[in-house]
Amino acid sequence: MALIDLQKIDKQYSNKHILKNVHFTLLNKQRVAIIGQNGQGKSTLMKIITGEVEPDDGEVSIDKSLTIQMLAQQLTFPPNITVKDAIAEQLIDIKNTQKRYDEVSILLENGDDSDELLNESYQLITYLDNHNAWDIDAKVQKVMQEFDLVQYENKQVSLLSGGEQRRLSLAGLILKKPDILLLDEPTNHLDVYMVEFLEDLLTKENFALIFISHDRYFIDNVATSIIEIDNGKIRKFKGGYSKYLQQKEKLVLDMKKEQHNLVRKLKEELHWMQHGVSGRRKRNVLRTENYFELKKRVKANPSRINKMNVELQREAKSFNKGDILHKKKILFELEDINISLGGKKLITDFTTIIKQKDSIGIVGPNGCGKSTLIKILLERLTADSGRFKKAEFKIGYFDQHREMLDDDKTILQVFCPHGGERVSLSDGRNMHIFGYLKNFLFPREFLTKKIGNLSGGEKNRIALAYLFTKKMDCLILDEPTNDLDIPTINILEEYLINFQGAIIFCSHDRYFVDKIAKKLFIFKENCHIDETYIPYSEFLSAQKDELLLKSMEQKQQNKQTKNSPKKDIKKNDKNPIKLSYKQQRDWELLPAEIDKLEDEIAKLEICIQNPDCCEAKGLEQLGIELANRVENYEKKVESFLKLEEAKQSLL
């Protein structure tokens, strides 16, 4: 029997769609963990169940006779109440039931065995059984002891720390044992032994439970099933966290297979759409629309699959190593961040988590807000609204203005401020300053040069070299490749690839972004930031394809509009318009020219995919040539189709 049944639930805050057509059912004795990134709707789903939040659409079916209690993040207690009284207040219904049961038992023993009294006795027994409350006093003592609350029982709750108050509230809820228990991060402020006690209590007493937790071992030991909220949708998994990882791995493999089939089908449709004039002659509107829809699916899937795959690998690795390590990995938490500068909106409703060993490229047009996001991370700017949380760790910052350098000092004074000629590196090595700077292409005579006398590129090389002498947990780089030559960029890439911390950087260098970034923050025109796991070059290519397809679609629509009046032209006019000599000549020669361009485009595409060929000819030059060929190809195909339509109208 379902205790809770949610059907087709939708919830939206301003322009952010939190839950989309969500279905969820809780059965008796089921313990469900809700997982997902912050801001995805976990707490919102909880609040819909408690009635604190109303869904915009959908049906919420909950038996009104059931008691639902929630341990929320924010706690409230009556003023001047003691710990002992706070627990007693939670258990007043159980105490009253025990008292009434004792009274009924005495009446039954004295011979009053009326149906009404027997029925009441049955209901009282059922209640005490369900709440495991026969020996409630001993249970209270046990819970108070395990949660380290006995020493505070005569102390006012208002004098307790936040963690102690949280343990008190959790203890009261567990002792009360509602029909449905909702817990939001129950292991916060509990030590390992308290967590083990809580796990044992929740599993042995068969709680009907819904909980949110980042503690993967707790989820693995307690949950009978898991729901994952991602982009407003719910995925359901059976079992605890280890089984979730197994099922998620299979899901990713299935998605990859499906993506492979979609790509193959798309290539077939693309060949039909673009390769060969005969295909273009026979096209129809429905098939073109299907192609565009297929293109959308193919474009959207790689980012979702890559994201799930990266998260799955990282989660499986950290889960095997233990939850303590995982907690150390979270560096930044941003939730619903909004900021405007000078009356211009730059960032809207941005939510993300940045972890150790993340490598994130921030990309977008100039002036979109990339440097603003970096300043928020550096705590040099405060968002207008939203939640920002930063852990304790060391940040190495490289900016376009090289603020870490003093123009009045020599290079030697910068690296060896206390004298000597040796420098300690971030990886623990100790090197002679010349040997180290030689890696950054500086000759020995530069050691005595003042920073202010260096060129822009030389200052950048020195700033990067100086940065890598510091022990940092996170590097934040603003356009690090500006004014650098290719050999220096190669050196920078090598250092970054071997860096063991998090890397967050802005860059317009597509090759550099592809090589370093494992994830992208992409600034969109609407001030939203998309988080994607596809390589930057693939994103740009997909963006270009999208523009090309839109152009093709528009041309097709324009052509249909333009051609519609031609149906009224009478084919038996006395003086039909004939093709000119040049038009007739073009109609005969264009197919061969189109075939030749198709071959050239195919060869250029193959060269771009080949690293050796790409390096020999240059990526930028290849891109220009390909764009020119495609543009010429489209013009010639369009010309041929117009000529063919003209000929058809003469028949």
Tab-separated table of C-alpha atoms in Angstrom, residues 126-467:
chain	number	residue	atom	x	y	z
A	126	THR	CA	-1.289	-1.350	17.596
A	127	TYR	CA	-0.153	2.242	18.187
A	128	LEU	CA	2.436	1.238	20.808
A	129	ASP	CA	3.664	-1.610	18.587
A	130	ASN	CA	4.059	0.652	15.562
A	131	HIS	CA	5.969	3.220	17.624
A	132	ASN	CA	8.026	0.591	19.465
A	133	ALA	CA	7.022	2.395	22.649
A	134	TRP	CA	6.532	-0.380	25.212
A	135	ASP	CA	9.729	0.529	27.030
A	136	ILE	CA	9.956	4.169	26.005
A	137	ASP	CA	11.824	5.365	29.110
A	138	ALA	CA	14.730	2.956	28.523
A	139	LYS	CA	14.741	3.920	24.866
A	140	VAL	CA	14.864	7.626	25.729
A	141	GLN	CA	17.862	7.018	27.968
A	142	LYS	CA	19.639	5.011	25.248
A	143	VAL	CA	19.064	7.646	22.529
A	144	MET	CA	20.082	10.511	24.845
A	145	GLN	CA	23.255	8.657	25.741
A	146	GLU	CA	24.217	7.749	22.150
A	147	PHE	CA	23.613	11.328	20.947
A	148	ASP	CA	25.635	12.736	23.890
A	149	LEU	CA	22.665	14.688	25.315
A	150	VAL	CA	22.459	13.297	28.874
A	151	GLN	CA	24.861	15.941	30.224
A	152	TYR	CA	22.606	18.699	28.837
A	153	GLU	CA	19.176	17.386	29.945
A	154	ASN	CA	18.613	20.230	32.476
A	155	LYS	CA	20.138	22.887	30.233
A	156	GLN	CA	18.027	25.358	28.226
A	157	VAL	CA	17.920	24.435	24.544
A	158	SER	CA	18.681	28.048	23.537
A	159	LEU	CA	22.120	27.680	25.171
A	160	LEU	CA	23.070	24.649	23.067
A	161	SER	CA	25.213	24.901	19.948
A	162	GLY	CA	23.635	24.442	16.528
A	163	GLY	CA	24.978	20.881	16.305
A	164	GLU	CA	23.656	19.982	19.772
A	165	GLN	CA	20.225	21.389	18.941
A	166	ARG	CA	20.205	19.343	15.758
A	167	ARG	CA	21.026	16.142	17.665
A	168	LEU	CA	18.241	16.954	20.143
A	169	SER	CA	15.679	17.449	17.369
A	170	LEU	CA	16.769	14.222	15.642
A	171	ALA	CA	16.549	12.292	18.943
A	172	GLY	CA	13.006	13.538	19.552
A	173	LEU	CA	11.850	12.578	16.057
A	174	ILE	CA	13.321	9.091	16.269
A	175	LEU	CA	11.764	8.457	19.679
A	176	LYS	CA	8.418	9.736	18.476
A	177	LYS	CA	8.609	7.482	15.402
A	178	PRO	CA	6.075	9.148	13.087
A	179	ASP	CA	4.412	7.124	10.335
A	180	ILE	CA	6.669	8.813	7.797
A	181	LEU	CA	10.004	10.366	8.753
A	182	LEU	CA	11.703	12.953	6.520
A	183	LEU	CA	15.354	13.775	7.215
A	184	ASP	CA	17.441	16.499	5.553
A	185	GLU	CA	21.161	15.749	6.052
A	186	PRO	CA	20.646	13.733	9.278
A	187	THR	CA	24.351	12.919	9.734
A	188	ASN	CA	25.431	16.563	9.980
A	189	HIS	CA	27.023	17.181	13.418
A	190	LEU	CA	27.090	13.460	14.235
A	191	ASP	CA	30.343	11.620	14.847
A	192	VAL	CA	31.032	8.174	13.389
A	193	TYR	CA	29.595	6.327	16.398
A	194	MET	CA	26.410	8.408	16.427
A	195	VAL	CA	25.951	7.738	12.700
A	196	GLU	CA	26.331	3.979	13.244
A	197	PHE	CA	23.759	4.095	16.061
A	198	LEU	CA	21.352	6.041	13.847
A	199	GLU	CA	21.809	3.566	10.962
A	200	ASP	CA	21.089	0.651	13.289
A	201	LEU	CA	17.978	2.312	14.737
A	202	LEU	CA	16.489	3.280	11.362
A	203	THR	CA	16.982	-0.174	9.822
A	204	LYS	CA	15.940	-2.335	12.792
A	205	GLU	CA	12.762	-0.408	13.546
A	206	ASN	CA	11.621	-0.405	9.898
A	207	PHE	CA	11.029	3.323	9.551
A	208	ALA	CA	9.148	4.571	6.506
A	209	LEU	CA	11.797	7.094	5.586
A	210	ILE	CA	12.717	9.684	2.987
A	211	PHE	CA	16.068	11.365	3.449
A	212	ILE	CA	18.610	13.635	1.800
A	213	SER	CA	22.274	12.926	2.498
A	214	HIS	CA	25.751	13.429	1.037
A	215	ASP	CA	27.097	10.620	3.244
A	216	ARG	CA	27.394	7.746	0.750
A	217	TYR	CA	28.098	5.079	3.388
A	218	PHE	CA	24.989	6.172	5.299
A	219	ILE	CA	22.956	5.924	2.075
A	220	ASP	CA	24.438	2.506	1.330
A	221	ASN	CA	23.613	1.153	4.794
A	222	VAL	CA	20.123	2.664	5.188
A	223	ALA	CA	18.442	3.150	1.801
A	224	THR	CA	16.282	0.467	0.215
A	225	SER	CA	16.047	2.612	-2.917
A	226	ILE	CA	17.449	5.850	-4.338
A	227	ILE	CA	15.919	8.577	-6.465
A	228	GLU	CA	18.218	10.964	-8.292
A	229	ILE	CA	16.952	14.393	-9.331
A	230	ASP	CA	18.700	15.805	-12.398
A	231	ASN	CA	17.459	18.709	-14.492
A	232	GLY	CA	13.957	18.441	-13.012
A	233	LYS	CA	13.573	14.728	-13.767
A	234	ILE	CA	13.744	11.712	-11.436
A	235	ARG	CA	15.651	8.498	-12.003
A	236	LYS	CA	14.878	5.561	-9.706
A	237	PHE	CA	17.389	2.958	-8.514
A	238	LYS	CA	16.950	-0.110	-6.302
A	239	GLY	CA	19.125	-0.687	-3.232
A	240	GLY	CA	21.823	1.387	-1.553
A	241	TYR	CA	24.658	3.464	-2.953
A	242	SER	CA	26.887	0.627	-4.181
A	243	LYS	CA	23.985	-0.842	-6.186
A	244	TYR	CA	23.163	2.662	-7.431
A	245	LEU	CA	26.693	2.934	-8.871
A	246	GLN	CA	26.312	-0.409	-10.642
A	247	GLN	CA	22.941	0.551	-12.120
A	248	LYS	CA	24.227	4.020	-13.080
A	249	GLU	CA	27.160	2.441	-14.918
A	250	LYS	CA	24.776	0.254	-16.908
A	251	LEU	CA	22.600	3.295	-17.640
A	252	VAL	CA	25.604	5.209	-19.013
A	253	LEU	CA	26.583	2.236	-21.221
A	254	ASP	CA	23.019	1.983	-22.556
A	255	MET	CA	22.983	5.735	-23.266
A	256	LYS	CA	26.295	5.452	-25.129
A	257	LYS	CA	24.888	2.642	-27.293
A	258	GLU	CA	21.778	4.678	-28.001
A	259	GLN	CA	23.916	7.706	-28.838
A	260	HIS	CA	26.010	5.621	-31.232
A	261	ASN	CA	22.859	4.496	-33.052
A	262	LEU	CA	21.521	8.056	-33.145
A	263	VAL	CA	24.787	9.381	-34.602
A	264	ARG	CA	24.775	6.678	-37.265
A	265	LYS	CA	21.201	7.519	-38.184
A	266	LEU	CA	22.008	11.229	-38.195
A	267	LYS	CA	24.898	10.649	-40.602
A	268	GLU	CA	22.543	8.795	-42.934
A	269	GLU	CA	20.060	11.671	-42.787
A	270	LEU	CA	22.844	14.238	-43.204
A	271	HIS	CA	24.053	12.416	-46.301
A	272	TRP	CA	20.509	12.526	-47.634
A	273	MET	CA	20.193	16.237	-46.771
A	274	GLN	CA	23.507	17.543	-48.065
A	275	HIS	CA	25.449	14.980	-50.120
A	276	GLY	CA	24.348	14.821	-53.699
A	277	VAL	CA	21.939	16.930	-55.655
A	278	SER	CA	19.610	14.009	-56.215
A	279	GLY	CA	19.020	13.761	-52.477
A	280	ARG	CA	18.267	17.462	-52.264
A	281	ARG	CA	15.801	17.134	-55.156
A	282	LYS	CA	13.750	14.479	-53.404
A	283	ARG	CA	13.677	15.970	-49.926
A	284	ASN	CA	10.361	16.599	-48.231
A	285	VAL	CA	9.348	18.813	-45.346
A	286	LEU	CA	8.514	16.015	-42.892
A	287	ARG	CA	11.862	14.279	-43.306
A	288	THR	CA	13.700	17.578	-42.882
A	289	GLU	CA	11.817	18.297	-39.661
A	290	ASN	CA	12.701	14.813	-38.394
A	291	TYR	CA	16.339	15.498	-39.203
A	292	PHE	CA	16.351	18.698	-37.145
A	293	GLU	CA	14.732	16.890	-34.209
A	294	LEU	CA	17.304	14.085	-34.449
A	295	LYS	CA	20.078	16.679	-34.576
A	296	LYS	CA	18.847	18.201	-31.307
A	297	ARG	CA	18.896	14.825	-29.576
A	298	VAL	CA	22.354	13.947	-30.849
A	299	LYS	CA	23.714	17.348	-29.799
A	300	ALA	CA	22.215	17.184	-26.296
A	301	ASN	CA	23.213	13.612	-25.437
A	302	PRO	CA	27.058	13.774	-25.351
A	303	SER	CA	27.110	16.392	-22.593
A	304	ARG	CA	24.620	14.405	-20.490
A	305	ILE	CA	26.502	11.141	-21.033
A	306	ASN	CA	29.937	12.676	-20.378
A	307	LYS	CA	28.656	14.428	-17.255
A	308	MET	CA	27.124	11.223	-15.897
A	309	ASN	CA	30.275	9.280	-16.777
A	310	VAL	CA	32.650	11.764	-15.090
A	311	GLU	CA	30.449	11.960	-11.998
A	312	LEU	CA	30.080	8.182	-11.898
A	313	GLN	CA	33.849	7.594	-12.085
A	314	ARG	CA	34.547	10.241	-9.474
A	315	GLU	CA	31.780	9.035	-7.169
A	316	ALA	CA	32.803	5.369	-7.446
A	317	LYS	CA	36.430	6.249	-6.710
A	318	SER	CA	35.694	8.476	-3.725
A	319	PHE	CA	33.030	6.063	-2.427
A	320	ASN	CA	35.581	3.260	-2.312
A	321	LYS	CA	38.063	5.498	-0.498
A	322	GLY	CA	35.532	6.646	2.077
A	323	ASP	CA	33.246	9.576	2.678
A	324	ILE	CA	35.778	11.581	4.696
A	325	LEU	CA	37.901	12.101	1.599
A	326	HIS	CA	34.827	13.074	-0.406
A	327	LYS	CA	33.913	15.847	2.008
A	328	LYS	CA	37.389	17.356	1.614
A	329	LYS	CA	36.882	17.588	-2.131
A	330	ILE	CA	34.165	20.262	-2.153
A	331	LEU	CA	35.880	23.655	-2.608
A	332	PHE	CA	33.036	25.957	-3.696
A	333	GLU	CA	29.252	25.722	-3.472
A	334	LEU	CA	27.162	28.251	-5.418
A	335	GLU	CA	23.369	28.216	-5.358
A	336	ASP	CA	21.075	30.560	-7.340
A	337	ILE	CA	23.808	33.201	-7.757
A	338	ASN	CA	22.661	36.489	-9.344
A	339	ILE	CA	24.789	39.572	-9.983
A	340	SER	CA	24.568	42.815	-11.967
A	341	LEU	CA	27.289	45.422	-12.459
A	342	GLY	CA	26.683	48.950	-13.709
A	343	GLY	CA	23.028	48.191	-14.295
A	344	LYS	CA	23.894	45.228	-16.551
A	345	LYS	CA	22.736	41.735	-15.609
A	346	LEU	CA	25.683	39.348	-15.880
A	347	ILE	CA	24.786	36.109	-14.077
A	348	THR	CA	21.324	34.666	-13.409
A	349	ASP	CA	20.417	31.748	-11.121
A	350	PHE	CA	23.758	29.970	-11.336
A	351	THR	CA	24.143	26.824	-9.214
A	352	THR	CA	27.184	24.541	-9.134
A	353	ILE	CA	29.640	22.633	-6.942
A	354	ILE	CA	33.388	22.815	-7.631
A	355	LYS	CA	35.517	19.988	-6.268
A	356	GLN	CA	39.186	19.223	-5.903
A	357	LYS	CA	40.724	18.030	-9.184
A	358	ASP	CA	37.942	19.665	-11.217
A	359	SER	CA	39.338	21.346	-14.317
A	360	ILE	CA	36.858	23.968	-15.515
A	361	GLY	CA	37.068	26.261	-18.528
A	362	ILE	CA	34.939	29.428	-18.365
A	363	VAL	CA	34.031	30.493	-21.902
A	364	GLY	CA	31.857	33.077	-23.575
A	365	PRO	CA	32.062	36.414	-25.417
A	366	ASN	CA	33.907	39.414	-23.984
A	367	GLY	CA	31.956	41.342	-21.386
A	368	CYS	CA	29.602	38.456	-20.587
A	369	GLY	CA	30.717	38.094	-16.960
A	370	LYS	CA	33.561	35.550	-16.953
A	371	SER	CA	35.909	37.725	-14.871
A	372	THR	CA	32.976	38.605	-12.591
A	373	LEU	CA	32.454	34.917	-11.819
A	374	ILE	CA	36.151	34.571	-11.037
A	375	LYS	CA	35.978	37.553	-8.650
A	376	ILE	CA	33.024	35.932	-6.858
A	377	LEU	CA	35.104	32.782	-6.391
A	378	LEU	CA	37.996	34.924	-5.103
A	379	GLU	CA	35.552	36.697	-2.738
A	380	ARG	CA	36.426	40.057	-4.283
A	381	LEU	CA	32.819	40.520	-5.346
A	382	THR	CA	29.636	39.562	-3.496
A	383	ALA	CA	26.634	38.299	-5.449
A	384	ASP	CA	23.422	40.340	-5.304
A	385	SER	CA	21.552	37.217	-4.192
A	386	GLY	CA	22.094	33.489	-3.766
A	387	ARG	CA	24.265	31.355	-1.536
A	388	PHE	CA	28.072	31.186	-1.801
A	389	LYS	CA	30.153	28.845	0.334
A	390	LYS	CA	33.934	28.393	0.191
A	391	ALA	CA	35.976	25.819	2.099
A	392	GLU	CA	39.356	26.556	3.693
A	393	PHE	CA	42.097	26.074	1.099
A	394	LYS	CA	44.862	27.974	-0.735
A	395	ILE	CA	44.171	29.682	-4.059
A	396	GLY	CA	46.795	30.647	-6.616
A	397	TYR	CA	45.483	33.470	-8.821
A	398	PHE	CA	46.875	34.512	-12.200
A	399	ASP	CA	45.282	37.617	-13.688
A	400	GLN	CA	45.754	39.527	-16.916
A	401	HIS	CA	47.335	42.455	-15.017
A	402	ARG	CA	49.928	40.264	-13.229
A	403	GLU	CA	49.180	41.842	-9.874
A	404	MET	CA	51.479	39.402	-8.026
A	405	LEU	CA	54.580	41.007	-9.604
A	406	ASP	CA	56.462	44.096	-8.399
A	407	ASP	CA	57.870	46.123	-11.323
A	408	ASP	CA	60.653	47.559	-9.147
A	409	LYS	CA	62.135	44.152	-8.261
A	410	THR	CA	64.479	41.993	-10.315
A	411	ILE	CA	63.513	38.469	-11.307
A	412	LEU	CA	65.998	37.085	-8.777
A	413	GLN	CA	64.480	39.223	-5.998
A	414	VAL	CA	60.974	37.980	-6.867
A	415	PHE	CA	61.904	34.279	-6.656
A	416	CYS	CA	64.518	34.527	-3.897
A	417	PRO	CA	63.349	37.398	-1.639
A	418	HIS	CA	65.540	36.218	1.252
A	419	GLY	CA	68.718	35.848	-0.800
A	420	GLY	CA	70.401	32.836	-2.348
A	421	GLU	CA	69.790	31.357	-5.791
A	422	ARG	CA	67.533	28.382	-5.100
A	423	VAL	CA	63.764	28.164	-5.315
A	424	SER	CA	61.321	25.652	-3.789
A	425	LEU	CA	58.619	24.373	-6.140
A	426	SER	CA	55.039	23.383	-5.395
A	427	ASP	CA	55.818	19.700	-6.007
A	428	GLY	CA	58.471	19.703	-3.262
A	429	ARG	CA	61.560	19.975	-5.478
A	430	ASN	CA	64.317	22.500	-4.781
A	431	MET	CA	66.048	23.922	-7.861
A	432	HIS	CA	68.577	26.545	-8.822
A	433	ILE	CA	66.713	29.603	-10.029
A	434	PHE	CA	68.392	29.554	-13.434
A	435	GLY	CA	67.625	25.859	-13.962
A	436	TYR	CA	63.993	26.489	-13.093
A	437	LEU	CA	63.526	29.602	-15.245
A	438	LYS	CA	65.295	27.901	-18.136
A	439	ASN	CA	62.139	25.735	-18.346
A	440	PHE	CA	60.234	28.976	-19.007
A	441	LEU	CA	62.714	29.992	-21.745
A	442	PHE	CA	64.626	32.653	-19.757
A	443	PRO	CA	68.424	32.982	-20.279
A	444	ARG	CA	70.700	33.523	-17.260
A	445	GLU	CA	71.232	37.238	-17.965
A	446	PHE	CA	67.540	37.906	-17.307
A	447	LEU	CA	67.916	37.161	-13.578
A	448	THR	CA	69.060	40.724	-12.854
A	449	LYS	CA	66.436	42.385	-15.066
A	450	LYS	CA	63.685	44.387	-13.384
A	451	ILE	CA	60.128	43.143	-13.879
A	452	GLY	CA	59.093	46.568	-15.200
A	453	ASN	CA	61.544	46.267	-18.114
A	454	LEU	CA	60.098	42.987	-19.390
A	455	SER	CA	57.691	42.670	-22.323
A	456	GLY	CA	54.093	41.619	-21.782
A	457	GLY	CA	54.823	38.031	-22.826
A	458	GLU	CA	57.910	37.873	-20.596
A	459	LYS	CA	55.923	39.165	-17.622
A	460	ASN	CA	53.311	36.473	-18.230
A	461	ARG	CA	55.986	33.767	-18.286
A	462	ILE	CA	57.489	35.059	-15.037
A	463	ALA	CA	54.054	35.288	-13.394
A	464	LEU	CA	53.273	31.683	-14.334
A	465	ALA	CA	56.684	30.465	-13.206
A	466	TYR	CA	56.220	32.283	-9.894
A	467	LEU	CA	52.726	30.820	-9.455
